[in-house]
Short mmCIF file of C-alpha atoms and ligand atoms in Angstrom, two decimals:
data_model
loop_
_atom_site.label_atom_id
_atom_site.label_comp_id
_atom_site.label_asym_id
_atom_site.label_seq_id
_atom_site.Cartn_x
_atom_site.Cartn_y
_atom_site.Cartn_z
CA UNK A 275 18.70 -28.93 -7.66
CA UNK A 276 19.37 -31.27 -10.62
CA UNK A 277 20.64 -29.67 -13.84
CA UNK A 278 19.41 -26.27 -12.67
CA UNK A 279 15.85 -27.48 -13.31
CA UNK A 280 12.80 -27.10 -11.07
CA UNK A 281 9.06 -27.22 -11.68
CA UNK A 282 8.44 -23.53 -10.92
CA UNK A 283 10.77 -20.53 -10.80
CA UNK A 284 9.52 -17.44 -8.97
CA UNK A 285 11.25 -14.14 -9.65
CA UNK A 286 11.02 -11.74 -6.70
CA UNK A 287 10.87 -12.63 -3.01
CA UNK A 288 8.46 -9.91 -1.90
CA UNK A 289 5.04 -10.73 -0.44
CA UNK A 290 3.78 -12.11 -3.79
CA UNK A 291 6.79 -14.30 -4.52
CA UNK A 292 7.18 -15.67 -1.00
CA UNK A 293 3.52 -16.65 -0.74
CA UNK A 294 3.69 -18.38 -4.14
CA UNK A 295 6.84 -20.22 -3.02
CA UNK A 296 5.40 -21.50 0.24
CA UNK A 297 2.16 -22.61 -1.43
CA UNK A 298 4.07 -24.58 -4.07
CA UNK A 299 6.51 -26.06 -1.56
CA UNK A 300 3.67 -27.22 0.69
CA UNK A 301 2.21 -29.06 -2.31
CA UNK A 302 5.55 -30.85 -2.73
CA UNK A 303 6.54 -28.99 -5.91
CA UNK A 304 10.17 -28.17 -6.68
CA UNK A 305 10.40 -24.42 -6.55
CA UNK A 306 13.20 -21.86 -6.88
CA UNK A 307 12.63 -18.38 -5.46
CA UNK A 308 15.12 -15.86 -6.85
CA UNK A 309 15.73 -12.31 -5.64
CA UNK A 310 18.40 -9.78 -6.56
CA UNK A 311 18.80 -8.60 -2.95
CA UNK A 312 21.50 -9.92 -0.59
CA UNK A 313 18.71 -10.83 1.84
CA UNK A 314 14.99 -10.95 1.11
CA UNK A 315 13.42 -7.57 1.79
CA UNK A 316 16.68 -5.64 1.94
CA UNK A 317 15.63 -3.26 -0.81
CA UNK A 318 11.90 -3.28 -0.26
CA UNK A 319 10.23 -0.08 0.90
CA UNK A 320 7.10 0.09 2.93
CA UNK A 321 5.50 2.41 5.35
CA UNK A 322 2.49 0.74 6.66
CA UNK A 323 0.59 -2.28 7.58
CA UNK A 324 0.14 -5.87 6.57
CA UNK A 325 -3.37 -7.22 6.85
CA UNK A 326 -4.08 -10.12 9.16
CA UNK A 327 -6.75 -11.98 7.16
CA UNK A 328 -4.88 -12.77 3.94
CA UNK A 329 -1.57 -13.05 5.73
CA UNK A 330 -2.90 -15.67 8.17
CA UNK A 331 -4.28 -17.72 5.29
CA UNK A 332 -0.69 -18.25 4.17
CA UNK A 333 1.14 -18.04 7.50
CA UNK A 334 -1.35 -19.25 10.15
CA UNK A 335 -0.98 -17.52 13.53
CA UNK A 336 1.94 -15.56 12.10
CA UNK A 337 1.79 -12.90 14.82
CA UNK A 338 2.99 -15.43 17.40
CA UNK A 339 6.39 -15.89 15.75
CA UNK A 340 6.78 -13.36 12.94
CA UNK A 341 8.74 -10.12 13.47
CA UNK A 342 5.70 -7.83 13.68
CA UNK A 343 6.25 -4.41 15.22
CA UNK A 344 2.83 -3.52 16.62
CA UNK A 345 -0.76 -4.66 16.25
CA UNK A 346 -2.74 -1.78 14.78
CA UNK A 347 -5.48 -0.95 17.24
CA UNK A 348 -6.26 2.51 15.95
CA UNK A 349 -6.58 4.00 12.48
CA UNK A 350 -6.63 7.78 12.12
CA UNK A 351 -7.17 10.37 9.44
CA UNK A 352 -5.45 13.73 9.79
CA UNK A 353 -6.92 16.65 7.85
CA UNK A 354 -4.33 19.41 7.80
CA UNK A 355 -4.62 23.07 6.91
CA UNK A 356 -1.45 25.16 6.75
CA UNK A 357 -1.16 25.21 10.55
CA UNK A 358 -4.11 23.45 12.13
CA UNK A 359 -5.63 20.00 11.89
CA UNK A 360 -8.70 17.94 12.56
CA UNK A 361 -8.04 14.32 13.42
CA UNK A 362 -10.49 11.51 13.64
CA UNK A 363 -9.91 7.89 14.33
CA UNK A 364 -11.30 4.45 14.87
CA UNK A 365 -10.03 2.61 17.92
CA UNK A 366 -10.75 -1.11 17.90
CA UNK A 367 -12.53 -2.05 21.07
CA UNK A 368 -11.30 -5.59 21.30
CA UNK A 369 -7.87 -7.02 20.71
CA UNK A 370 -9.61 -10.00 19.13
CA UNK A 371 -10.41 -7.70 16.25
CA UNK A 372 -6.77 -7.22 15.23
CA UNK A 373 -6.90 -6.51 11.55
CA UNK A 374 -3.45 -5.27 10.73
CA UNK A 375 0.12 -5.16 11.97
CA UNK A 376 2.97 -2.77 11.33
CA UNK A 377 6.14 -4.50 10.16
CA UNK A 378 9.58 -3.61 8.88
CA UNK A 379 9.88 -5.08 5.44
CA UNK A 380 13.49 -6.23 5.77
CA UNK A 381 12.54 -8.36 8.79
CA UNK A 382 9.14 -9.39 7.49
CA UNK A 383 10.20 -10.47 3.98
CA UNK A 384 13.12 -12.44 5.42
CA UNK A 385 10.80 -14.27 7.82
CA UNK A 386 8.34 -15.13 5.04
CA UNK A 387 11.11 -16.53 2.84
CA UNK A 388 12.42 -18.59 5.79
CA UNK A 389 8.95 -20.13 6.17
CA UNK A 390 8.97 -21.07 2.48
CA UNK A 391 12.46 -22.55 2.85
CA UNK A 392 11.30 -24.62 5.85
CA UNK A 393 8.61 -26.10 3.58
CA UNK A 394 11.26 -27.03 1.00
CA UNK A 395 11.56 -24.05 -1.39
CA UNK A 396 15.06 -23.20 -2.66
CA UNK A 397 15.91 -19.55 -2.13
CA UNK A 398 18.54 -17.87 -4.30
CA UNK A 399 19.48 -14.41 -2.95
CA UNK A 400 21.87 -12.11 -4.86
CA UNK A 401 20.32 -13.44 -8.05
CA UNK A 402 19.49 -10.73 -10.51
CA UNK A 403 17.28 -12.16 -13.22
CA UNK A 404 18.28 -10.50 -16.48
CA UNK A 405 15.55 -12.00 -18.65
CA UNK A 406 13.25 -14.89 -19.29
CA UNK A 407 14.78 -17.71 -21.30
CA UNK A 408 12.82 -18.33 -24.45
CA UNK A 409 13.37 -21.38 -26.65
CA UNK A 410 11.28 -22.13 -29.73
CA UNK A 411 8.89 -19.36 -28.73
CA UNK A 412 8.36 -20.88 -25.25
CA UNK A 413 9.41 -19.49 -21.86
CA UNK A 414 11.62 -22.22 -20.43
CA UNK A 415 13.29 -20.51 -17.48
CA UNK A 416 15.43 -17.54 -16.48
CA UNK A 417 18.79 -16.07 -17.35
CA UNK A 418 20.56 -14.66 -14.31
CA UNK A 419 23.81 -12.70 -14.37
CA UNK A 420 25.78 -15.93 -14.17
CA UNK A 421 23.68 -18.94 -15.13
CA UNK A 422 20.52 -20.31 -16.63
CA UNK A 423 17.75 -22.01 -14.65
CA UNK A 424 14.96 -24.04 -16.24
CA UNK A 425 11.37 -24.67 -15.18
CA UNK A 426 7.94 -25.64 -16.48
CA UNK A 427 6.40 -22.41 -15.20
CA UNK A 428 7.80 -18.99 -14.24
CA UNK A 429 5.86 -16.83 -11.80
CA UNK A 430 6.82 -13.20 -12.33
CA UNK A 431 6.64 -11.33 -9.00
CA UNK A 432 9.37 -8.77 -9.61
CA UNK A 433 7.41 -5.73 -8.47
CA UNK A 434 6.16 -2.50 -9.95
CA UNK A 435 8.61 -2.14 -12.84
CA UNK A 436 8.41 -5.79 -13.92
CA UNK A 437 10.98 -5.88 -16.66
CA UNK A 438 10.15 -9.55 -17.24
CA UNK A 439 6.44 -8.98 -17.89
CA UNK A 440 7.47 -6.22 -20.29
CA UNK A 441 9.97 -8.52 -22.01
CA UNK A 442 7.21 -10.89 -23.14
CA UNK A 443 4.74 -8.15 -23.98
CA UNK A 444 2.37 -8.67 -21.04
CA UNK A 445 3.02 -5.17 -19.72
CA UNK A 446 3.56 -1.75 -21.24
CA UNK A 447 5.36 1.15 -19.58
CA UNK A 448 3.14 2.59 -16.83
CA UNK A 449 1.72 6.01 -17.59
CA UNK A 450 2.80 8.77 -15.19
CA UNK A 451 -0.72 9.16 -13.85
CA UNK A 452 -0.91 5.46 -12.96
CA UNK A 453 2.13 5.30 -10.72
CA UNK A 454 3.11 7.13 -7.55
CA UNK A 455 6.42 7.86 -5.98
CA UNK A 456 6.47 7.17 -2.27
CA UNK A 457 9.07 8.79 -0.06
CA UNK A 458 9.49 7.82 3.53
CA UNK A 459 11.60 8.37 6.60
CA UNK A 460 11.87 6.13 9.59
CA UNK A 461 12.27 8.32 12.65
CA UNK A 462 13.52 6.77 15.86
CA UNK A 463 11.68 7.86 19.01
CA UNK A 464 12.04 6.41 22.50
CA UNK A 465 9.29 3.86 23.00
CA UNK A 466 7.70 5.63 25.99
CA UNK A 467 7.49 8.97 24.13
CA UNK A 468 6.00 7.29 21.11
CA UNK A 469 3.36 5.51 23.16
CA UNK A 470 2.47 8.70 25.05
CA UNK A 471 2.11 10.73 21.87
CA UNK A 472 -0.12 8.19 20.16
CA UNK A 473 -1.84 7.22 23.39
CA UNK A 474 -1.20 3.51 22.85
CA UNK A 475 -0.09 0.61 25.03
CA UNK A 476 3.01 -1.50 24.79
CA UNK A 477 2.07 -3.80 21.91
CA UNK A 478 -0.53 -1.58 20.26
CA UNK A 479 -0.05 0.59 17.22
CA UNK A 480 -1.57 3.39 15.24
CA UNK A 481 -1.79 3.85 11.46
CA UNK A 482 -2.58 7.34 10.14
CA UNK A 483 -3.40 8.79 6.74
CA UNK A 484 -2.69 12.46 6.13
CA UNK A 485 -4.63 14.79 3.83
CA UNK A 486 -3.81 18.40 3.01
CA UNK A 487 -1.28 20.68 4.66
CA UNK A 488 1.81 20.74 2.42
CA UNK A 489 0.10 18.02 0.34
CA UNK A 490 -2.90 20.16 -0.55
CA UNK A 491 -4.15 20.43 -4.13
CA UNK A 492 -1.94 17.61 -5.39
CA UNK A 493 -2.66 13.90 -5.84
CA UNK A 494 -0.72 13.00 -2.74
CA UNK A 495 -1.49 11.20 0.47
CA UNK A 496 0.61 11.11 3.60
CA UNK A 497 1.02 8.25 6.06
CA UNK A 498 2.39 7.83 9.55
CA UNK A 499 2.69 4.48 11.30
CA UNK A 500 4.07 3.37 14.62
CA UNK A 501 6.77 0.72 14.83
CA UNK A 502 8.08 -0.44 18.23
CA UNK A 503 10.36 2.54 18.72
CA UNK A 504 10.14 4.44 15.48
CA UNK A 505 7.65 6.18 13.26
CA UNK A 506 7.41 5.62 9.51
CA UNK A 507 6.39 8.96 8.02
CA UNK A 508 5.99 9.67 4.34
CA UNK A 509 3.67 10.31 1.46
CA UNK A 510 3.05 9.14 -2.05
CA UNK A 511 2.47 11.43 -4.97
CA UNK A 512 1.37 10.65 -8.48
CA UNK A 513 4.30 11.01 -10.93
CA UNK A 514 2.39 13.29 -13.30
CA UNK A 515 1.64 15.66 -10.40
CA UNK A 516 5.27 15.53 -9.35
CA UNK A 517 6.26 16.75 -12.80
CA UNK A 518 3.37 19.21 -13.18
CA UNK A 519 4.06 20.96 -9.87
CA UNK A 520 7.82 20.55 -10.14
CA UNK A 521 7.85 18.99 -6.68
CA UNK A 522 11.10 18.12 -5.00
CA UNK A 523 10.06 14.98 -3.10
CA UNK A 524 12.44 15.41 -0.19
CA UNK A 525 11.52 19.08 0.33
CA UNK A 526 7.85 18.21 0.47
CA UNK A 527 8.56 15.57 3.11
CA UNK A 528 10.48 18.18 5.12
CA UNK A 529 7.46 20.50 4.92
CA UNK A 530 5.24 17.70 6.15
CA UNK A 531 7.59 17.07 9.07
CA UNK A 532 7.43 20.75 9.97
CA UNK A 533 3.64 20.97 10.09
CA UNK A 534 2.82 21.68 13.77
CA UNK A 535 0.59 18.60 14.14
CA UNK A 536 3.09 16.20 12.59
CA UNK A 537 6.05 17.89 14.30
CA UNK A 538 4.49 17.19 17.70
CA UNK A 539 4.57 13.45 17.00
CA UNK A 540 8.14 13.26 15.74
CA UNK A 541 9.68 15.85 18.08
CA UNK A 542 13.20 14.93 19.19
CA UNK A 543 13.27 11.93 16.85
CA UNK A 544 16.26 10.85 14.80
CA UNK A 545 15.91 9.92 11.14
CA UNK A 546 17.46 6.48 10.73
CA UNK A 547 16.27 5.67 7.22
CA UNK A 548 15.22 7.53 4.10
CA UNK A 549 13.87 5.64 1.11
CA UNK A 550 11.65 5.94 -1.90
CA UNK A 551 9.79 3.50 -4.11
CA UNK A 552 7.12 3.40 -6.79
CA UNK A 553 3.57 2.17 -6.22
CA UNK A 554 1.39 1.10 -9.14
CA UNK A 555 -1.86 2.99 -8.74
CA UNK A 556 -3.70 2.53 -12.03
CA UNK A 557 -6.02 -0.05 -10.48
CA UNK A 558 -8.48 -2.15 -12.45
CA UNK A 559 -8.09 -0.23 -15.72
CA UNK A 560 -4.36 -0.98 -15.82
CA UNK A 561 -4.35 -4.70 -15.03
CA UNK A 562 -2.28 -6.39 -17.74
CA UNK A 563 -2.75 -9.93 -19.04
CA UNK A 564 -1.52 -11.96 -16.09
CA UNK A 565 -0.93 -15.35 -17.70
CA UNK A 566 0.54 -16.78 -20.86
CA UNK A 567 2.03 -20.10 -21.91
CA UNK A 568 4.16 -21.23 -18.93
CA UNK A 569 3.99 -17.82 -17.23
CA UNK A 570 1.94 -16.16 -14.46
CA UNK A 571 2.25 -12.63 -13.06
CA UNK A 572 1.48 -11.67 -9.44
CA UNK A 573 1.57 -8.73 -7.04
CA UNK A 574 2.74 -5.25 -8.04
CA UNK A 575 4.06 -6.71 -11.30
CA UNK A 576 0.39 -7.25 -12.19
CA UNK A 577 -0.56 -3.79 -10.81
CA UNK A 578 -2.56 -5.34 -7.96
CA UNK A 579 -2.78 -2.37 -5.60
CA UNK A 580 -5.99 -0.98 -4.15
CA UNK A 581 -4.89 2.55 -3.44
CA UNK A 582 -8.27 3.64 -2.14
CA UNK A 583 -7.92 1.26 0.81
CA UNK A 584 -4.09 1.32 0.99
CA UNK A 585 -3.87 -2.40 0.21
CA UNK A 586 -0.92 -3.87 -1.66
CA UNK A 587 0.78 -6.53 0.43
CA UNK A 588 -2.44 -8.48 0.97
CA UNK A 589 -3.24 -8.47 -2.75
CA UNK A 590 0.34 -9.48 -3.50
CA UNK A 591 0.08 -12.42 -1.07
CA UNK A 592 -3.34 -13.44 -2.36
CA UNK A 593 -2.30 -13.29 -6.01
CA UNK A 594 0.93 -15.17 -5.25
CA UNK A 595 -1.08 -17.91 -3.58
CA UNK A 596 -3.61 -18.12 -6.43
CA UNK A 597 -0.83 -18.15 -9.03
CA UNK A 598 0.81 -21.03 -7.14
CA UNK A 599 -2.47 -22.96 -6.92
CA UNK A 600 -2.94 -22.53 -10.67
CA UNK A 601 0.61 -23.71 -11.29
CA UNK A 602 0.00 -26.79 -9.12
CA UNK A 603 -3.10 -27.69 -11.16
CA UNK A 604 -1.20 -27.22 -14.43
CA UNK A 605 1.75 -29.34 -13.25
CA UNK A 606 -0.61 -32.10 -12.11
CA UNK A 607 -2.23 -32.05 -15.57
CA UNK A 608 1.20 -31.90 -17.25
CA UNK A 609 -0.15 -28.99 -19.27
CA UNK A 610 1.34 -25.57 -18.55
CA UNK A 611 -0.16 -23.84 -21.55
CA UNK A 612 -2.18 -20.64 -21.40
CA UNK A 613 -5.37 -22.65 -21.88
CA UNK A 614 -4.86 -24.13 -18.38
CA UNK A 615 -3.13 -21.17 -16.73
CA UNK A 616 -6.02 -18.86 -17.71
CA UNK A 617 -7.90 -20.26 -14.70
CA UNK A 618 -5.65 -17.95 -12.64
CA UNK A 619 -7.62 -14.93 -13.83
CA UNK A 620 -10.88 -16.70 -13.00
CA UNK A 621 -9.59 -17.32 -9.47
CA UNK A 622 -8.63 -13.66 -9.16
CA UNK A 623 -12.08 -12.63 -10.38
CA UNK A 624 -13.74 -14.85 -7.78
CA UNK A 625 -11.61 -13.35 -5.02
CA UNK A 626 -11.81 -9.93 -3.40
CA UNK A 627 -8.87 -8.83 -5.51
CA UNK A 628 -10.61 -8.19 -8.83
CA UNK A 629 -13.96 -7.47 -7.14
CA UNK A 630 -12.46 -4.64 -5.09
CA UNK A 631 -10.33 -3.23 -7.88
CA UNK A 632 -13.39 -3.23 -10.15
CA UNK A 633 -15.43 -1.43 -7.49
CA UNK A 634 -12.90 1.38 -7.56
CA UNK A 635 -12.14 1.44 -11.25
CA UNK A 636 -13.20 5.08 -11.62
CA UNK A 637 -12.67 6.32 -8.06
CA UNK A 638 -9.20 7.74 -8.65
CA UNK A 639 -10.47 9.82 -11.59
CA UNK A 640 -13.21 11.23 -9.37
CA UNK A 641 -10.67 12.03 -6.63
CA UNK A 642 -8.36 13.63 -9.19
CA UNK A 643 -11.17 15.93 -10.35
CA UNK A 644 -12.02 16.84 -6.75
CA UNK A 645 -8.54 17.00 -5.31
CA UNK A 646 -8.90 20.60 -4.17
CA UNK A 647 -12.12 19.77 -2.29
CA UNK A 648 -10.61 16.75 -0.60
CA UNK A 649 -7.20 18.08 0.35
CA UNK A 650 -7.78 21.77 0.80
CA UNK A 651 -11.42 22.69 1.22
CA UNK A 652 -12.56 19.89 3.55
CA UNK A 653 -9.61 20.25 5.95
CA UNK A 654 -10.27 24.00 6.04
CA UNK A 655 -14.01 23.58 6.61
CA UNK A 656 -13.41 20.92 9.24
CA UNK A 657 -11.02 23.22 11.14
CA UNK A 658 -13.46 26.15 10.79
CA UNK A 659 -16.23 23.98 12.15
CA UNK A 660 -14.28 22.89 15.22
CA UNK A 661 -13.12 26.43 15.77
CA UNK A 662 -16.74 27.55 15.68
CA UNK A 663 -17.76 24.76 18.02
CA UNK A 664 -15.09 25.38 20.60
CA UNK A 665 -14.25 29.11 20.61
CA UNK A 666 -15.92 30.90 23.52
CA UNK A 667 -15.57 34.58 22.66
CA UNK A 668 -17.62 37.73 22.17
CA UNK A 669 -18.93 36.84 18.68
CA UNK A 670 -22.54 35.64 18.84
CA UNK A 671 -22.95 32.01 17.84
CA UNK A 672 -25.59 32.84 15.24
CA UNK A 673 -23.17 35.15 13.39
CA UNK A 674 -20.59 32.37 13.43
CA UNK A 675 -23.07 29.82 12.05
CA UNK A 676 -24.02 32.22 9.25
CA UNK A 677 -20.41 32.87 8.36
CA UNK A 678 -19.61 29.15 8.27
CA UNK A 679 -22.71 28.34 6.27
CA UNK A 680 -22.08 31.03 3.70
CA UNK A 681 -18.47 29.82 3.25
CA UNK A 682 -19.71 26.25 2.94
CA UNK A 683 -22.32 27.10 0.30
CA UNK A 684 -19.92 29.32 -1.65
CA UNK A 685 -17.28 26.62 -1.77
CA UNK A 686 -19.44 23.53 -2.30
CA UNK A 687 -22.17 25.01 -4.48
CA UNK A 688 -25.83 25.06 -3.59
CA UNK A 689 -26.74 21.48 -4.69
CA UNK A 690 -24.09 19.75 -2.61
CA UNK A 691 -24.96 21.96 0.31
CA UNK A 692 -28.72 21.39 0.45
CA UNK A 693 -28.80 18.80 3.28
CA UNK A 694 -26.47 20.94 5.40
CA UNK A 695 -28.45 24.09 4.61
CA UNK A 696 -31.65 22.56 5.97
CA UNK A 697 -29.88 21.40 9.09
CA UNK A 698 -28.29 24.75 9.70
CA UNK A 699 -31.26 26.96 8.73
CA UNK A 700 -33.01 26.26 11.97
CA UNK A 701 -30.03 27.30 14.06
CA UNK A 702 -29.13 30.35 11.95
CA UNK A 703 -32.42 31.95 11.18
CA UNK A 704 -35.14 30.60 13.46
CA UNK A 705 -35.83 33.03 16.22
C1 LIG B 981 6.10 3.64 0.94
C2 LIG B 981 5.14 2.51 0.69
C3 LIG B 981 4.13 2.26 1.60
C4 LIG B 981 3.25 1.19 1.41
N1 LIG B 981 2.31 0.93 2.35
C5 LIG B 981 1.52 -0.17 2.25
C6 LIG B 981 0.61 -0.52 3.28
O1 LIG B 981 0.48 0.16 4.28
N2 LIG B 981 -0.11 -1.66 3.15
C7 LIG B 981 0.02 -2.45 2.06
O2 LIG B 981 -0.63 -3.49 2.01
N3 LIG B 981 0.85 -2.14 1.03
C8 LIG B 981 1.61 -1.02 1.09
N4 LIG B 981 2.48 -0.70 0.09
C9 LIG B 981 2.47 -1.50 -1.16
C10 LIG B 981 3.23 -2.82 -0.99
O3 LIG B 981 4.51 -2.56 -0.46
C11 LIG B 981 3.35 -3.54 -2.33
O4 LIG B 981 2.09 -3.61 -2.94
C12 LIG B 981 3.91 -4.96 -2.13
O5 LIG B 981 5.18 -4.91 -1.57
C13 LIG B 981 3.96 -5.71 -3.45
O6 LIG B 981 4.60 -6.93 -3.24
P1 LIG B 981 5.32 -7.69 -4.45
O7 LIG B 981 5.84 -8.96 -3.90
O8 LIG B 981 4.42 -7.76 -5.62
O9 LIG B 981 6.50 -6.73 -4.92
P2 LIG B 981 7.76 -6.20 -4.10
O10 LIG B 981 7.48 -6.12 -2.66
O11 LIG B 981 8.19 -4.97 -4.81
O12 LIG B 981 8.86 -7.33 -4.32
C14 LIG B 981 9.48 -7.52 -5.57
C15 LIG B 981 10.76 -8.28 -5.33
O13 LIG B 981 11.32 -8.60 -6.62
C16 LIG B 981 12.73 -8.43 -6.55
N5 LIG B 981 13.17 -8.19 -7.94
C17 LIG B 981 12.80 -7.21 -8.77
N6 LIG B 981 13.37 -7.36 -9.97
C18 LIG B 981 14.15 -8.47 -9.90
C19 LIG B 981 14.99 -9.14 -10.81
N7 LIG B 981 15.14 -8.73 -12.07
N8 LIG B 981 15.65 -10.24 -10.40
C20 LIG B 981 15.49 -10.70 -9.12
N9 LIG B 981 14.70 -10.11 -8.20
C21 LIG B 981 14.03 -9.00 -8.59
C22 LIG B 981 12.91 -7.24 -5.61
O14 LIG B 981 14.21 -7.24 -5.01
C23 LIG B 981 11.81 -7.48 -4.58
O15 LIG B 981 12.26 -8.23 -3.48
C24 LIG B 981 3.36 0.39 0.24
C25 LIG B 981 4.37 0.65 -0.68
C26 LIG B 981 5.25 1.70 -0.48
C27 LIG B 981 6.34 1.96 -1.49
#
């Protein structure tokens, strides 16, 4: 690198930064990808799945060579009461319909950065970026702990806290209600036991979401995913709820592990990792300005997480790619001002990223208002219903239907219950 100068500097080698780097390198641009970690992904926390579609657009056929753990062939939802559970799932019929893969971030991020390096990107690990370099009111590069690097454009992909976006006024502090703390354990289980418990084959995997149980009545969602020979188990909880309920994150995770349904999956396992991380969850209403003169913002730094569909990595990769494509256009025009870089937001708007976030711009508020219904009442009703359906005892079925129906109406209110009332009337009251 001549005189510490490249065309584009990317700060952060997570999914957003790596996809920006590879896109720029493929276009023949000189690009420096800087990350504070000793190795890409070392400090990155994750407990789930990467999505095949957007990933393959950047890394074609990635599953053939990338360090994926398992192809997700089943997605499940667990509704927990204090002791019981109802589980339902969607098992993909055909392997051709692989949609997602479980990965370990340390391995995955490293592989992605290696692909970018193979295309010609410079990677600088152990490089903590202290601030953006500003000269005559213009961003001209970065200041690391030890040296300065210069570029025409900086892509900020430094994750949820994004000190750099804050430095130039693109981001404010996130409000407590718009960010979640995620805590997670990786629990090692012999491969055969794991596959038996989840009823999956050698390469196949299962991704579960968990509602209720110890997480009832709080804005929290659990997750459980299968790696090759370990399970990632955790939950995320909104920071304001954490404070309001005075939750001790680790204790709540312990309670989740002790729930009889969850305990049966992790029985005999050994915790090999415990970690926590923030997830930006404000969605569409919290998207900051994502471009300025000589600067673009991508991934979590731009709050691109769709928490209704548990999507973050795919939006990070997509936004990194679109930021890189915008940078390429600007470099080719020799104009890196905001008037050219603003086309980044247009690209985001034309993609699923803004469309999906806009679709859900009020969904979290609705969930927040109905959190008791979703995490406490529905799991309870679902368990009651299956109990009613399956218990063969001396209580007449009609009495059971009446009891269930009256509980349902009392808890949901008459308007929400009308369709169910009609359905059930016949069974309960018709002679
Ligand atoms: C527990 C958990 C479970 C999740 N599950 C899923 C899931 O199932 N599916 C999904 O799609 N998403 C999931 N997500 C969200 C997903 O992980 C993020 O949306 C995604 O990682 C964002 O990528 P990014 O590149 O923007 O940021 P990050 O992955 O956070 O990467 C930012 C990078 O910037 C580096 N960095 C930060 N500051 C500096 C600095 N000053 N100098 C140099 N380097 C710096 C960091 O070291 C890091 O490597 C989950 C998140 C968590 C915490």
